[in-house]
Coordinates of C-alpha atoms in Angstrom, one line a residue:
M1 CA 0.0 0.1 -0.2
P2 CA 1.3 3.5 -1.0
E3 CA 2.3 5.9 1.9
I4 CA -0.8 7.2 3.5
V5 CA -0.3 10.4 5.6
T6 CA -3.9 11.8 5.9
I7 CA -7.2 9.8 6.3
G8 CA -10.6 11.1 6.3
L9 CA -12.9 8.8 8.3
D10 CA -16.7 9.1 7.8
I11 CA -18.2 7.1 11.1
A12 CA -21.8 5.3 11.0
K13 CA -23.3 2.5 12.8
N14 CA -21.9 -0.1 10.8
V15 CA -20.0 0.9 7.5
F16 CA -17.3 3.6 7.9
Q17 CA -16.1 5.1 5.0
L18 CA -12.2 6.0 4.5
N19 CA -10.2 8.7 2.2
G20 CA -6.6 8.6 2.1
V21 CA -4.1 10.8 0.4
D22 CA -0.2 10.8 0.3
R23 CA 2.1 13.6 0.7
S24 CA 1.2 15.3 -2.6
G25 CA -2.5 14.8 -1.8
T26 CA -3.2 12.3 -4.1
I27 CA -5.9 10.0 -3.3
V28 CA -4.4 6.5 -2.5
L29 CA -7.1 5.0 -0.4
R30 CA -10.8 5.2 -0.8
K31 CA -12.8 2.1 0.5
P32 CA -15.7 1.1 3.2
L33 CA -14.8 -1.0 6.3
R34 CA -17.7 -2.6 8.6
R35 CA -17.3 -1.9 12.1
S36 CA -15.6 -5.0 13.0
Q37 CA -12.8 -4.5 10.8
I38 CA -11.8 -0.8 11.9
L39 CA -9.5 -2.0 14.7
G40 CA -7.5 -4.3 12.6
F41 CA -7.1 -1.9 9.9
F42 CA -5.8 0.9 11.7
R43 CA -3.6 -1.2 14.2
T44 CA -1.4 -2.0 11.3
L45 CA -1.6 1.1 9.6
P46 CA 1.6 3.3 10.3
P47 CA 0.6 6.5 12.5
C48 CA -0.9 9.1 10.0
L49 CA -3.3 12.1 10.7
I50 CA -7.1 11.1 10.9
G51 CA -9.9 13.6 10.3
M52 CA -13.2 12.6 11.9
E53 CA -16.6 14.6 12.3
A54 CA -17.4 15.5 16.2
C55 CA -20.6 13.5 16.0
A56 CA -22.1 10.4 17.8
T57 CA -19.3 7.9 18.9
A58 CA -16.7 10.2 17.6
H59 CA -14.7 10.7 20.9
H60 CA -14.6 7.1 21.5
W61 CA -13.1 6.3 18.4
A62 CA -10.7 9.4 18.7
R63 CA -9.6 7.7 21.8
T64 CA -9.2 4.2 20.5
L65 CA -7.2 5.3 17.3
M66 CA -4.9 7.8 19.3
A67 CA -3.9 4.6 21.3
F68 CA -2.6 3.0 18.1
G69 CA -0.5 6.2 17.8
H70 CA -2.5 8.1 15.2
D71 CA -3.1 11.9 15.4
V72 CA -6.9 12.3 15.5
R73 CA -8.6 15.5 15.3
L74 CA -12.3 16.0 15.4
I75 CA -13.7 18.6 13.3
P76 CA -17.4 20.4 13.9
P77 CA -19.5 19.0 11.2
A78 CA -20.6 22.8 10.0
C79 CA -16.9 23.3 8.9
V80 CA -16.8 20.3 7.1
K81 CA -19.6 21.4 4.7
P82 CA -17.8 23.9 2.7
Y83 CA -15.4 21.2 1.6
L84 CA -18.2 18.7 0.3
R85 CA -18.4 18.5 -3.5
R86 CA -21.5 18.4 -5.5
Q87 CA -23.9 15.4 -3.8
K88 CA -23.6 13.9 -0.4
N89 CA -22.7 10.3 0.2
D90 CA -20.3 8.5 2.5
A91 CA -17.6 8.8 0.0
A92 CA -17.7 12.6 -0.6
D93 CA -18.2 12.9 3.1
A94 CA -15.0 11.1 3.8
A95 CA -13.1 13.2 1.0
A96 CA -14.3 16.5 2.4
I97 CA -13.1 15.5 6.1
C98 CA -9.9 14.6 4.6
E99 CA -9.5 17.9 2.7
A100 CA -10.5 19.9 5.8
V101 CA -8.5 18.4 8.5
T102 CA -5.5 19.6 6.5
R103 CA -6.4 23.4 6.4
P104 CA -4.4 25.3 8.7
S105 CA -7.4 27.8 9.8
M106 CA -9.4 24.8 10.7
R107 CA -10.8 24.9 14.4
F108 CA -11.0 21.2 16.1
V109 CA -13.0 19.8 19.1
P110 CA -11.0 18.5 22.0
V111 CA -11.3 14.7 22.5
K112 CA -13.3 14.4 25.7
S113 CA -12.3 11.5 28.2
P114 CA -14.7 9.0 29.5
Q115 CA -15.2 10.7 32.7
Q116 CA -16.1 14.0 31.1
Q117 CA -18.6 12.3 28.6
S118 CA -20.0 10.6 32.0
T119 CA -20.6 13.8 33.4
L120 CA -22.3 15.1 30.4
M121 CA -24.5 12.3 30.4
L122 CA -25.6 13.2 33.9
H123 CA -26.7 16.5 32.5
G124 CA -28.6 15.2 29.4
A125 CA -30.3 12.6 31.5
R126 CA -31.1 15.4 34.1
D127 CA -32.5 17.5 31.1
L128 CA -34.7 14.9 29.5
L129 CA -36.3 14.0 33.0
I130 CA -36.9 17.5 33.8
G131 CA -38.5 18.1 30.3
Q132 CA -40.8 14.8 31.1
R133 CA -41.7 16.4 34.6
T134 CA -42.8 19.5 32.9
A135 CA -45.1 17.7 30.9
L136 CA -46.6 15.5 33.4
I137 CA -47.3 18.7 35.7
N138 CA -48.8 20.6 32.7
A139 CA -51.0 17.5 32.0
L140 CA -52.2 17.1 35.6
R141 CA -52.8 20.8 36.0
G142 CA -54.8 20.7 32.8
H143 CA -56.8 17.5 33.7
F144 CA -57.6 19.3 37.2
A145 CA -58.8 22.5 35.7
E146 CA -61.4 20.8 33.6
L147 CA -62.9 19.7 37.0
G148 CA -62.4 23.2 38.6
I149 CA -59.5 22.6 40.7
V150 CA -56.9 25.0 40.2
V151 CA -53.6 25.7 42.2
A152 CA -50.9 28.4 41.8
Q153 CA -48.3 28.3 39.2
G154 CA -45.1 26.3 40.1
A155 CA -43.9 22.7 40.2
R156 CA -44.0 22.9 44.0
N157 CA -47.5 23.6 44.1
T158 CA -48.4 20.5 42.2
R159 CA -47.8 18.7 45.4
Q160 CA -51.2 20.3 46.4
L161 CA -52.9 18.4 43.4
I162 CA -51.2 14.9 44.4
A163 CA -52.4 15.3 47.7
Y164 CA -55.8 16.1 46.6
L165 CA -55.5 12.9 44.4
Q166 CA -54.6 10.7 47.3
D167 CA -57.4 11.9 49.4
D168 CA -59.9 9.3 49.0
A169 CA -62.6 11.5 50.8
S170 CA -62.3 14.3 48.0
P171 CA -66.0 14.9 46.7
D172 CA -65.1 16.7 43.6
L173 CA -63.0 14.1 42.0
P174 CA -64.9 11.2 40.2
V175 CA -63.4 7.6 40.6
T176 CA -62.9 7.5 37.0
A177 CA -60.9 10.8 36.9
R178 CA -58.8 9.5 39.9
L179 CA -57.9 6.3 38.1
A180 CA -56.8 8.3 35.1
L181 CA -54.7 10.6 37.0
Q182 CA -52.9 8.3 39.5
P183 CA -50.3 6.9 37.2
L184 CA -49.7 10.4 36.2
A185 CA -49.0 11.4 39.7
A186 CA -47.1 8.1 40.5
I187 CA -44.8 8.6 37.6
L188 CA -44.2 12.5 38.5
L189 CA -43.1 11.4 41.7
G190 CA -40.6 8.7 40.5
I191 CA -39.3 11.3 37.9
E192 CA -38.6 13.7 40.8
A193 CA -36.8 11.2 42.8
Q194 CA -34.6 10.4 40.0
I195 CA -33.9 14.0 39.2
A196 CA -32.7 14.3 42.8
K197 CA -30.7 11.6 42.6
L198 CA -28.9 12.9 39.3
D199 CA -28.3 16.1 41.2
K200 CA -26.6 14.3 43.9
A201 CA -24.4 12.6 41.4
I202 CA -23.5 15.9 39.4
L203 CA -22.8 17.3 43.0
A204 CA -20.2 14.8 43.4
A205 CA -18.7 15.0 39.9
H206 CA -18.5 19.1 40.6
R207 CA -16.8 18.4 44.0
S208 CA -14.2 15.8 42.6
D209 CA -13.2 18.4 39.6
P210 CA -11.0 21.4 40.4
V211 CA -11.8 23.4 37.5
S212 CA -15.5 22.8 38.4
L213 CA -14.6 24.1 41.8
R214 CA -13.0 27.5 40.4
L215 CA -15.8 28.2 38.1
V216 CA -18.6 27.9 40.7
T217 CA -16.8 31.3 42.4
I218 CA -18.5 33.1 39.3
P219 CA -21.8 35.0 40.2
G220 CA -24.7 32.9 38.7
V221 CA -22.4 29.7 38.4
G222 CA -23.4 27.0 40.6
P223 CA -22.4 23.3 40.7
I224 CA -24.7 22.2 37.4
V225 CA -23.4 25.2 35.5
A226 CA -19.7 24.5 36.6
S227 CA -19.8 21.0 35.8
C228 CA -21.4 21.1 32.4
L229 CA -18.7 24.0 31.7
S230 CA -15.5 21.8 32.8
A231 CA -17.0 18.7 31.1
S232 CA -17.8 20.6 27.6
I233 CA -14.8 22.5 27.3
P234 CA -11.6 20.2 28.1
D235 CA -9.3 22.9 26.7
A236 CA -10.3 26.6 26.8
S237 CA -6.8 27.7 25.2
L238 CA -8.0 26.5 21.9
F239 CA -10.2 29.7 21.9
Q240 CA -8.2 32.9 21.1
G241 CA -9.9 34.9 23.8
S242 CA -13.1 35.2 26.0
R243 CA -15.0 37.1 23.3
E244 CA -14.3 34.2 21.0
F245 CA -15.7 31.9 23.4
A246 CA -18.6 33.8 24.2
A247 CA -19.4 34.0 20.2
Y248 CA -19.0 30.1 20.3
L249 CA -21.8 29.8 22.8
G250 CA -24.0 32.1 20.8
L251 CA -24.2 35.0 23.3
V252 CA -23.1 37.4 20.7
P253 CA -25.4 39.6 18.3
R254 CA -25.9 38.1 14.8
Q255 CA -24.2 40.3 12.2
H256 CA -25.6 41.3 8.9
S257 CA -22.7 43.8 8.3
T258 CA -21.8 45.2 4.9
G259 CA -20.0 47.9 3.2
G260 CA -18.5 49.2 6.5
K261 CA -21.9 49.4 8.2
A262 CA -22.2 47.0 11.2
R263 CA -25.8 45.9 11.5
L264 CA -26.3 44.0 14.6
G265 CA -29.4 41.8 15.8
S266 CA -30.3 39.4 18.3
I267 CA -27.9 37.2 19.7
S268 CA -26.9 34.0 17.2
K269 CA -27.8 31.2 19.2
M270 CA -25.2 29.0 17.7
G271 CA -23.1 26.4 19.6
N272 CA -23.9 24.4 22.8
R273 CA -27.6 25.1 23.4
H274 CA -27.7 23.4 26.7
L275 CA -24.7 25.3 28.0
R276 CA -26.1 28.5 26.6
K277 CA -29.6 27.8 28.4
L278 CA -27.6 27.3 31.7
L279 CA -25.6 30.3 31.7
V280 CA -28.6 32.3 30.9
V281 CA -30.7 31.0 33.9
G282 CA -28.0 31.5 36.0
A283 CA -27.5 35.1 35.0
H284 CA -31.3 35.6 35.6
A285 CA -30.7 34.2 39.2
A286 CA -27.6 36.4 39.7
L287 CA -29.2 39.6 38.2
Y288 CA -32.2 39.3 40.9
S289 CA -29.4 39.5 43.7
M290 CA -27.5 42.2 42.1
K291 CA -30.8 44.3 41.5
S292 CA -31.4 44.4 45.0
G293 CA -28.3 46.5 45.6
K294 CA -26.9 44.4 48.3
T295 CA -23.9 43.3 46.1
R296 CA -21.2 45.9 45.9
T297 CA -18.9 44.6 43.0
A298 CA -17.8 46.1 39.9
L299 CA -19.8 43.5 37.9
A300 CA -23.0 44.2 40.2
D301 CA -22.5 47.7 39.4
W302 CA -22.1 47.3 35.8
A303 CA -25.3 45.3 35.7
R304 CA -27.4 47.8 37.7
S305 CA -26.1 50.7 35.3
L306 CA -27.2 48.6 32.6
L307 CA -30.7 48.0 34.3
A308 CA -31.6 51.7 34.2
R309 CA -31.5 51.8 30.5
K310 CA -32.2 48.4 29.4
P311 CA -35.1 45.4 30.0
F312 CA -34.2 42.7 32.5
K313 CA -34.1 40.2 30.1
V314 CA -31.6 41.8 27.9
V315 CA -29.5 42.6 30.5
A316 CA -29.6 39.0 31.7
V317 CA -28.5 37.9 28.5
A318 CA -25.5 40.6 28.4
L319 CA -24.7 39.2 32.0
A320 CA -24.5 35.8 30.7
N321 CA -22.0 36.9 28.0
K322 CA -19.9 38.4 31.0
M323 CA -20.1 35.0 32.6
A324 CA -19.0 33.2 29.7
R325 CA -16.0 35.3 29.3
I326 CA -15.1 35.0 33.1
A327 CA -15.3 31.3 32.9
W328 CA -12.9 31.5 29.9
A329 CA -10.5 33.5 31.8
V330 CA -11.0 30.9 34.9
M331 CA -10.3 27.9 32.6
A332 CA -7.7 28.9 30.1
R333 CA -5.5 30.6 32.9
S334 CA -6.0 28.2 35.7
T335 CA -7.4 30.9 38.0
A336 CA -10.1 31.6 40.6
Y337 CA -12.9 34.5 40.3
E338 CA -12.3 37.4 42.5
P339 CA -14.9 39.8 42.7
G340 CA -12.7 42.9 43.3
S341 CA -12.6 46.3 42.4
K342 CA -12.4 45.3 38.9
G343 CA -14.3 42.0 39.1
A344 CA -11.3 40.6 37.7
A345 CA -9.8 36.8 37.9
V346 CA -6.5 36.3 40.2
S347 CA -4.4 33.5 40.2
A348 CA -5.3 30.5 42.4
A349 CA -3.0 29.9 45.4

């Protein structure tokens, strides 16, 4: 086989497509391999540069191939799209990945460890259960409202409906309605117990991670946000600065600028949606505390001055941007946040 220096690997469930080139860029390998053949092929192949899209199972395959001595780089799928020629198929995808991985300006996704992926699984499972809990709460409230039984909004007030359902002496609740709603209430209680279990696991992961412990010192960042940030961003130094990190999370204005005239709209909402949501929710909580005037820091003073001119939710998103930029400094410089006169980060002891 001719010398292969770069391979574009299009991963799938069963059939993987390979596209390899030599030092001159000439294609010398173009073949599909089944999952059972992958390990045997790359184990005997001399070390080379391998590019893959950062999609499902990519981090597992990256760790596996790196153990064989290969240089594996994960590419965001959106960055591969410009190199795709004509119609899409597995062979064309592998060729596009092979070309994209050699670009000097290409940005790569750092390979996550099994522990980091496990922490993100905790967050994914928790987010899924919270969505199911919300759906069950809305269903219970809607069904009870049909019978004229209404409680105040909020997840905690649903306990009143469950207690009403468990009271066999309630005259306003027909037997048939009770039979219909009892399974929903039982599932809701079970989901709440599972969410509490996941919260404890996330807290344990947070306490065992030094990066997460530094991130939690930032206003509006708790154990959930800190552990998600730490697991999602294994190497913050890949970003050129804090502004680029905030742009990566989609917390900067969307641009439609031309002719030297800047036209800015709402935030771009690109990047990690879950991480952006957590930062915005944390910013809302921090802003309520800063609004009261009890917090006297440069960051709080900035937020209060902005509140005098802008709506609350707009300021919350702006604060989330600030939090993201501070988080980048904490991660990239191995520092701890110190809310001093300038709200800057100082070196950790």
